[in-house]
Amino acid sequence: MRPVDEKSVLSGWRARLHEIIFETDTIAGRLFDASLIAAIVVSVILVMLDSVAWINESYGRAIYAAEWFFTGLFTVEYVLRLVCVARPLKYATSFFGLIDLMAIVPSYLDLLVPGGRYLSVVRVLRVLRIFRTFKLFEYMTEGMYIVQAISASRKKISLFLIAILTLVVILGSLMYLIEGGENGFTSIPKSVYWAIVTMTTVGYGDIAPKSTLGMGLASVVMILGYAILAVPTGIVTVEMVHASASRKSSQACPSCCAEGHDIDAVHCKFCGSRLN
Amino acid sequence: MRPVDEKSVLSGWRARLHEIIFETDTIAGRLFDASLIAAIVVSVILVMLDSVAWINESYGRAIYAAEWFFTGLFTVEYVLRLVCVARPLKYATSFFGLIDLMAIVPSYLDLLVPGGRYLSVVRVLRVLRIFRTFKLFEYMTEGMYIVQAISASRKKISLFLIAILTLVVILGSLMYLIEGGENGFTSIPKSVYWAIVTMTTVGYGDIAPKSTLGMGLASVVMILGYAILAVPTGIVTVEMVHASASRKSSQACPSCCAEGHDIDAVHCKFCGSRLN
Amino acid sequence: MRPVDEKSVLSGWRARLHEIIFETDTIAGRLFDASLIAAIVVSVILVMLDSVAWINESYGRAIYAAEWFFTGLFTVEYVLRLVCVARPLKYATSFFGLIDLMAIVPSYLDLLVPGGRYLSVVRVLRVLRIFRTFKLFEYMTEGMYIVQAISASRKKISLFLIAILTLVVILGSLMYLIEGGENGFTSIPKSVYWAIVTMTTVGYGDIAPKSTLGMGLASVVMILGYAILAVPTGIVTVEMVHASASRKSSQACPSCCAEGHDIDAVHCKFCGSRLN
Amino acid sequence: MRPVDEKSVLSGWRARLHEIIFETDTIAGRLFDASLIAAIVVSVILVMLDSVAWINESYGRAIYAAEWFFTGLFTVEYVLRLVCVARPLKYATSFFGLIDLMAIVPSYLDLLVPGGRYLSVVRVLRVLRIFRTFKLFEYMTEGMYIVQAISASRKKISLFLIAILTLVVILGSLMYLIEGGENGFTSIPKSVYWAIVTMTTVGYGDIAPKSTLGMGLASVVMILGYAILAVPTGIVTVEMVHASASRKSSQACPSCCAEGHDIDAVHCKFCGSRLN
């Protein structure tokens, strides 16, 4: 991602274009990014509105035209990005490169498969570019911080998910046997779906137990889900405490050996000696 | 908010009025505030009851009269506040000043826009004055403590919200394509609404997947929401632990004026001078 | 609660009775308590079953008889408790004394007000006696631990509740204006009820927004509730961490000055010197 | 579980079989376990699909045959396990031994009780074997870590559950008296079920209060459930923080045999002897 080294490889106009499209140091670069994000948000909103029946009837044609306008715009932008980057293949296979491609494909796909253009809401992922544009590096770090906490609990959470899935299959089957088809539990997969809806405390109510025994088992499932809800919260919280705890300097004072100094400390807070 | 300095600027009766209306040290002042809060609570309950059809039919006229009585009362009070304060504009644009104005505007607005008077429930915000009246400064600190924790996690939470919104737009669109209009997912905005209802584990059940594939995706959304629920809880908890753990000394170093020393610090951690 | 001192005041048979009914040291005492708890659980289950239509039709008479049997039993027990205790008034006004009275009153009340006997499920509170019977003092401490954590966050939680109530009144009124009676939001109190159902993520679905604007506001309410859900959890967790943290001895080693010893430590874990 | 000692007791082919079926060191052993888990997953999915009406109609016979094929396979495997293990009774009564038996019983049971074969989804529990197969010992430790945290909060959680049950019985009975049968609260057990559905924030909406007083009480129940939700989360989080913070040394003191020393301890905290 270090475009500094790349620039020297690029000839005049490509280097200039690279500066505008990929960097955010110049005014032109920031302007480009800001209008890009605005275009993305507008185009996503258009796709969403297009799916509303009465809006589609009244303004369908205008929206259709606008969608193709944005698709054209993003296609041109994508080609320009490929042109002005030193290693096009590396960009094309990067996270943002793939999202940029996915943002234009559905519109063309729609010519083959009707309805496929609704998939272009995936463009909304391009909005994540906002973090880079507005130099929200601080946000980036915060994000890393959360990702790090989740990643550290990855194993515990997958273990937790396997346990939940096992539980949900067994509870769902039991409910299928107890309630049966006449109460909405028409098959085991549907009963498992009910168990998931219940344990996550979503509770649509489209399927609900009606027999006394079923209500009893459902109560157990709910209280279980209630208690289990505490586990992932606990996991993530502990990891976050860990991730944020390791911010004290590990340095001991060379004079009085006291520890626990802040990272920005210059002098020992107990004896006043200079820290290294 | 220090009214002590203001008093000296004010002449006799305005100073006296200021003492009653704005301060809570004298018996008259406390009595005024207590009756004010009682009046606010009663007027809010009246507005709420007025919206109930059968109460409106039976007691509509009496409630209408009472509402105008309270509006008159609050209008007089607002004018008195403007009169007895040293800098009326500063009060009028302060947090409580704006709320005091908002508490009387809807009643007058109702003369122009029917139904507008229901907006006067906004008066309930004036109840927050209760913290000041009963010298609940301790509560205030507690509130600050929570606000501080939330404020410290502001960035993480907004990052989290952007991520959730992105996710919800994509999941909603997918469900729109899978379920379609005949199962209630009549448009992408409505499907996004469904995704929000599901991920927050509210689960009204007014829109619910009916196809097998839709139920499968819904299960993923629910378990995802379940795991994601742990993140904001973790964020706020960690910040609260921080806020309550690092009660930093408020003392500034007498030599270099740096702040943020630990409570147990003996020497300034920046320049090494002895703290008092 | 120290019955040891009371016994000396009581004459022969009252002391013996006191030992059986109030204490749990002798076999007779434990047997009495165990059968009492069994009787309570059975009588509560009977009251619950009695309310089921078909059970009431078939076994109504038998259950009615059994209920009066248990009421008689508990009345005799209550009188015996009053007789064998040194200070009857103190017992009658104590926590368990009041519960013991409330367990028998509803049955007699039913003679005056039909249906009143269902209130006798309040007997279930007597089951809390189980903690004392089976010497579950350890559970008691655990309970104290939780109560202490909740009590310590009392102020924060009441502040939180006032803020929630204020928010819920304003959001409910807004929804009433947006959705109106035809979509189920027939009055402000009902709309406030909807706001509570939504913010707590219960989501019955008996009242749900139908207009686009209403769905938009509902989404905001849900995401808000989602974020707010983190606050009480954070509050209680922090208090629990505090309550459980203060378990290390504050004593420093007299020889090497190291701190952080366990409460049960006899020797310093770093230098091996004897702690005081 | 140490099969190393067992092997020496077993004769040639039984030792070889033991190596394949019970151990995961050899290629044959790992291959066996991998195909076993695949067979389990496929057979569970088949049982689930078999319950779907239209799949059952079209492919019922094929699935029936496949189910018996898998039952046969698992029966043979179970017998082989009994044969090649040194102490068959010990295996048969172990956790995995009982699950292995439960995986085949329902199919045979179905010959007596129609529908009993759906119970064979209990086979899904055998998937837990996956942790051993793929040497996911690390996952095991993680699991232990969670189990330890839950186990440590066992007492607090059961105390919490008794309190919740008591509360739910009382609230349910109150709602039964307030709402009555015409609003869906047809009996106390059903009202208690409603209270559980509401307090756990599941909220199906199949039973919901309709009277004003009922809605008021329901609001209290919801806000209570909201606040109470924080307690188990807090309990588990605190235990997890403890479990991950105080990773105590497993070393016993060479002089007084006391355990439970901190990892950084140099001397025994009870007798002062030097630890190794």
PDB file of N, CA and C in Angstrom, chain B residues 209-256:
ATOM      1  N   PRO B 209     -38.912 -14.776   7.324  1.00  0.00           N
ATOM      2  CA  PRO B 209     -38.631 -15.621   6.157  1.00  0.00           C
ATOM      3  C   PRO B 209     -39.543 -16.838   6.120  1.00  0.00           C
ATOM      4  N   LYS B 210     -39.916 -17.264   4.926  1.00  0.00           N
ATOM      5  CA  LYS B 210     -40.767 -18.451   4.795  1.00  0.00           C
ATOM      6  C   LYS B 210     -40.105 -19.543   3.966  1.00  0.00           C
ATOM      7  N   SER B 211     -39.212 -19.172   3.052  1.00  0.00           N
ATOM      8  CA  SER B 211     -38.520 -20.183   2.251  1.00  0.00           C
ATOM      9  C   SER B 211     -37.387 -20.794   3.069  1.00  0.00           C
ATOM     10  N   THR B 212     -36.962 -22.000   2.668  1.00  0.00           N
ATOM     11  CA  THR B 212     -35.898 -22.700   3.387  1.00  0.00           C
ATOM     12  C   THR B 212     -34.599 -21.906   3.340  1.00  0.00           C
ATOM     13  N   LEU B 213     -34.236 -21.409   2.147  1.00  0.00           N
ATOM     14  CA  LEU B 213     -33.000 -20.654   1.993  1.00  0.00           C
ATOM     15  C   LEU B 213     -33.049 -19.388   2.869  1.00  0.00           C
ATOM     16  N   GLY B 214     -34.226 -18.743   2.866  1.00  0.00           N
ATOM     17  CA  GLY B 214     -34.396 -17.527   3.677  1.00  0.00           C
ATOM     18  C   GLY B 214     -34.213 -17.816   5.152  1.00  0.00           C
ATOM     19  N   MET B 215     -34.774 -18.944   5.615  1.00  0.00           N
ATOM     20  CA  MET B 215     -34.620 -19.318   7.018  1.00  0.00           C
ATOM     21  C   MET B 215     -33.154 -19.577   7.343  1.00  0.00           C
ATOM     22  N   GLY B 216     -32.453 -20.200   6.406  1.00  0.00           N
ATOM     23  CA  GLY B 216     -31.030 -20.467   6.605  1.00  0.00           C
ATOM     24  C   GLY B 216     -30.254 -19.169   6.773  1.00  0.00           C
ATOM     25  N   LEU B 217     -30.489 -18.215   5.834  1.00  0.00           N
ATOM     26  CA  LEU B 217     -29.778 -16.934   5.927  1.00  0.00           C
ATOM     27  C   LEU B 217     -30.158 -16.204   7.217  1.00  0.00           C
ATOM     28  N   ALA B 218     -31.461 -16.266   7.569  1.00  0.00           N
ATOM     29  CA  ALA B 218     -31.925 -15.617   8.799  1.00  0.00           C
ATOM     30  C   ALA B 218     -31.202 -16.186  10.017  1.00  0.00           C
ATOM     31  N   SER B 219     -30.985 -17.514  10.028  1.00  0.00           N
ATOM     32  CA  SER B 219     -30.270 -18.143  11.138  1.00  0.00           C
ATOM     33  C   SER B 219     -28.865 -17.565  11.255  1.00  0.00           C
ATOM     34  N   VAL B 220     -28.203 -17.411  10.087  1.00  0.00           N
ATOM     35  CA  VAL B 220     -26.850 -16.841  10.097  1.00  0.00           C
ATOM     36  C   VAL B 220     -26.893 -15.422  10.658  1.00  0.00           C
ATOM     37  N   VAL B 221     -27.878 -14.619  10.199  1.00  0.00           N
ATOM     38  CA  VAL B 221     -28.016 -13.237  10.670  1.00  0.00           C
ATOM     39  C   VAL B 221     -28.183 -13.212  12.188  1.00  0.00           C
ATOM     40  N   MET B 222     -29.029 -14.126  12.714  1.00  0.00           N
ATOM     41  CA  MET B 222     -29.300 -14.146  14.149  1.00  0.00           C
ATOM     42  C   MET B 222     -28.066 -14.497  14.958  1.00  0.00           C
ATOM     43  N   ILE B 223     -27.366 -15.569  14.530  1.00  0.00           N
ATOM     44  CA  ILE B 223     -26.175 -15.987  15.281  1.00  0.00           C
ATOM     45  C   ILE B 223     -25.106 -14.905  15.188  1.00  0.00           C
ATOM     46  N   LEU B 224     -25.022 -14.260  14.022  1.00  0.00           N
ATOM     47  CA  LEU B 224     -24.104 -13.140  13.850  1.00  0.00           C
ATOM     48  C   LEU B 224     -24.458 -12.016  14.819  1.00  0.00           C
ATOM     49  N   GLY B 225     -25.756 -11.688  14.864  1.00  0.00           N
ATOM     50  CA  GLY B 225     -26.205 -10.607  15.742  1.00  0.00           C
ATOM     51  C   GLY B 225     -25.899 -10.940  17.189  1.00  0.00           C
ATOM     52  N   TYR B 226     -26.088 -12.195  17.535  1.00  0.00           N
ATOM     53  CA  TYR B 226     -25.798 -12.739  18.858  1.00  0.00           C
ATOM     54  C   TYR B 226     -24.340 -12.500  19.243  1.00  0.00           C
ATOM     55  N   ALA B 227     -23.429 -12.822  18.303  1.00  0.00           N
ATOM     56  CA  ALA B 227     -21.999 -12.655  18.568  1.00  0.00           C
ATOM     57  C   ALA B 227     -21.635 -11.175  18.585  1.00  0.00           C
ATOM     58  N   ILE B 228     -22.259 -10.400  17.673  1.00  0.00           N
ATOM     59  CA  ILE B 228     -21.936  -8.975  17.553  1.00  0.00           C
ATOM     60  C   ILE B 228     -22.426  -8.203  18.775  1.00  0.00           C
ATOM     61  N   LEU B 229     -23.540  -8.676  19.356  1.00  0.00           N
ATOM     62  CA  LEU B 229     -24.086  -8.051  20.566  1.00  0.00           C
ATOM     63  C   LEU B 229     -23.020  -7.924  21.638  1.00  0.00           C
ATOM     64  N   ALA B 230     -22.053  -8.842  21.617  1.00  0.00           N
ATOM     65  CA  ALA B 230     -21.020  -8.850  22.653  1.00  0.00           C
ATOM     66  C   ALA B 230     -20.063  -7.676  22.501  1.00  0.00           C
ATOM     67  N   VAL B 231     -19.944  -7.137  21.281  1.00  0.00           N
ATOM     68  CA  VAL B 231     -18.927  -6.118  21.030  1.00  0.00           C
ATOM     69  C   VAL B 231     -19.210  -4.787  21.741  1.00  0.00           C
ATOM     70  N   PRO B 232     -20.413  -4.161  21.544  1.00  0.00           N
ATOM     71  CA  PRO B 232     -20.613  -2.884  22.248  1.00  0.00           C
ATOM     72  C   PRO B 232     -20.574  -3.043  23.763  1.00  0.00           C
ATOM     73  N   THR B 233     -21.107  -4.168  24.259  1.00  0.00           N
ATOM     74  CA  THR B 233     -21.056  -4.417  25.697  1.00  0.00           C
ATOM     75  C   THR B 233     -19.610  -4.436  26.167  1.00  0.00           C
ATOM     76  N   GLY B 234     -18.778  -5.163  25.424  1.00  0.00           N
ATOM     77  CA  GLY B 234     -17.358  -5.226  25.765  1.00  0.00           C
ATOM     78  C   GLY B 234     -16.720  -3.853  25.750  1.00  0.00           C
ATOM     79  N   ILE B 235     -17.015  -3.066  24.700  1.00  0.00           N
ATOM     80  CA  ILE B 235     -16.431  -1.731  24.561  1.00  0.00           C
ATOM     81  C   ILE B 235     -16.754  -0.871  25.780  1.00  0.00           C
ATOM     82  N   VAL B 236     -18.063  -0.781  26.101  1.00  0.00           N
ATOM     83  CA  VAL B 236     -18.481   0.088  27.201  1.00  0.00           C
ATOM     84  C   VAL B 236     -17.917  -0.408  28.532  1.00  0.00           C
ATOM     85  N   THR B 237     -17.945  -1.743  28.745  1.00  0.00           N
ATOM     86  CA  THR B 237     -17.426  -2.285  29.995  1.00  0.00           C
ATOM     87  C   THR B 237     -15.960  -1.925  30.174  1.00  0.00           C
ATOM     88  N   VAL B 238     -15.165  -2.129  29.117  1.00  0.00           N
ATOM     89  CA  VAL B 238     -13.742  -1.816  29.210  1.00  0.00           C
ATOM     90  C   VAL B 238     -13.540  -0.343  29.553  1.00  0.00           C
ATOM     91  N   GLU B 239     -14.289   0.541  28.883  1.00  0.00           N
ATOM     92  CA  GLU B 239     -14.140   1.971  29.158  1.00  0.00           C
ATOM     93  C   GLU B 239     -14.534   2.303  30.590  1.00  0.00           C
ATOM     94  N   MET B 240     -15.586   1.610  31.092  1.00  0.00           N
ATOM     95  CA  MET B 240     -16.019   1.854  32.465  1.00  0.00           C
ATOM     96  C   MET B 240     -14.967   1.381  33.451  1.00  0.00           C
ATOM     97  N   VAL B 241     -14.356   0.221  33.166  1.00  0.00           N
ATOM     98  CA  VAL B 241     -13.286  -0.256  34.028  1.00  0.00           C
ATOM     99  C   VAL B 241     -12.164   0.775  34.037  1.00  0.00           C
ATOM    100  N   HIS B 242     -11.800   1.284  32.854  1.00  0.00           N
ATOM    101  CA  HIS B 242     -10.751   2.295  32.759  1.00  0.00           C
ATOM    102  C   HIS B 242     -11.107   3.530  33.571  1.00  0.00           C
ATOM    103  N   ALA B 243     -12.352   4.042  33.310  1.00  0.00           N
ATOM    104  CA  ALA B 243     -12.782   5.293  33.939  1.00  0.00           C
ATOM    105  C   ALA B 243     -12.770   5.171  35.451  1.00  0.00           C
ATOM    106  N   SER B 244     -13.127   3.974  35.957  1.00  0.00           N
ATOM    107  CA  SER B 244     -13.203   3.829  37.404  1.00  0.00           C
ATOM    108  C   SER B 244     -11.867   3.407  38.003  1.00  0.00           C
ATOM    109  N   ALA B 245     -10.978   2.846  37.183  1.00  0.00           N
ATOM    110  CA  ALA B 245      -9.693   2.386  37.695  1.00  0.00           C
ATOM    111  C   ALA B 245      -8.712   3.549  37.797  1.00  0.00           C
ATOM    112  N   SER B 246      -8.591   4.279  36.702  1.00  0.00           N
ATOM    113  CA  SER B 246      -7.577   5.317  36.653  1.00  0.00           C
ATOM    114  C   SER B 246      -8.134   6.646  37.110  1.00  0.00           C
ATOM    115  N   ARG B 247      -8.667   6.675  38.330  1.00  0.00           N
ATOM    116  CA  ARG B 247      -9.050   7.970  38.860  1.00  0.00           C
ATOM    117  C   ARG B 247      -7.759   8.730  39.101  1.00  0.00           C
ATOM    118  N   LYS B 248      -7.350   9.482  38.103  1.00  0.00           N
ATOM    119  CA  LYS B 248      -6.083  10.197  38.126  1.00  0.00           C
ATOM    120  C   LYS B 248      -6.156  11.350  39.112  1.00  0.00           C
ATOM    121  N   SER B 249      -5.039  11.656  39.719  1.00  0.00           N
ATOM    122  CA  SER B 249      -4.965  12.805  40.611  1.00  0.00           C
ATOM    123  C   SER B 249      -5.202  14.068  39.792  1.00  0.00           C
ATOM    124  N   SER B 250      -5.929  15.020  40.352  1.00  0.00           N
ATOM    125  CA  SER B 250      -6.231  16.241  39.620  1.00  0.00           C
ATOM    126  C   SER B 250      -5.138  17.286  39.836  1.00  0.00           C
ATOM    127  N   GLN B 251      -4.103  16.907  40.578  1.00  0.00           N
ATOM    128  CA  GLN B 251      -3.039  17.837  40.930  1.00  0.00           C
ATOM    129  C   GLN B 251      -2.100  18.108  39.757  1.00  0.00           C
ATOM    130  N   ALA B 252      -1.753  19.370  39.553  1.00  0.00           N
ATOM    131  CA  ALA B 252      -0.785  19.721  38.522  1.00  0.00           C
ATOM    132  C   ALA B 252       0.590  19.806  39.165  1.00  0.00           C
ATOM    133  N   CYS B 253       1.612  19.470  38.402  1.00  0.00           N
ATOM    134  CA  CYS B 253       2.982  19.531  38.924  1.00  0.00           C
ATOM    135  C   CYS B 253       3.326  20.989  39.222  1.00  0.00           C
ATOM    136  N   PRO B 254       3.860  21.304  40.422  1.00  0.00           N
ATOM    137  CA  PRO B 254       4.163  22.701  40.773  1.00  0.00           C
ATOM    138  C   PRO B 254       5.304  23.269  39.928  1.00  0.00           C
ATOM    139  N   SER B 255       6.068  22.379  39.306  1.00  0.00           N
ATOM    140  CA  SER B 255       7.220  22.874  38.550  1.00  0.00           C
ATOM    141  C   SER B 255       6.938  22.962  37.042  1.00  0.00           C
ATOM    142  N   CYS B 256       6.395  21.880  36.442  1.00  0.00           N
ATOM    143  CA  CYS B 256       6.182  21.918  34.988  1.00  0.00           C
ATOM    144  C   CYS B 256       4.696  21.987  34.611  1.00  0.00           C
TER     145      CYS B 256
END
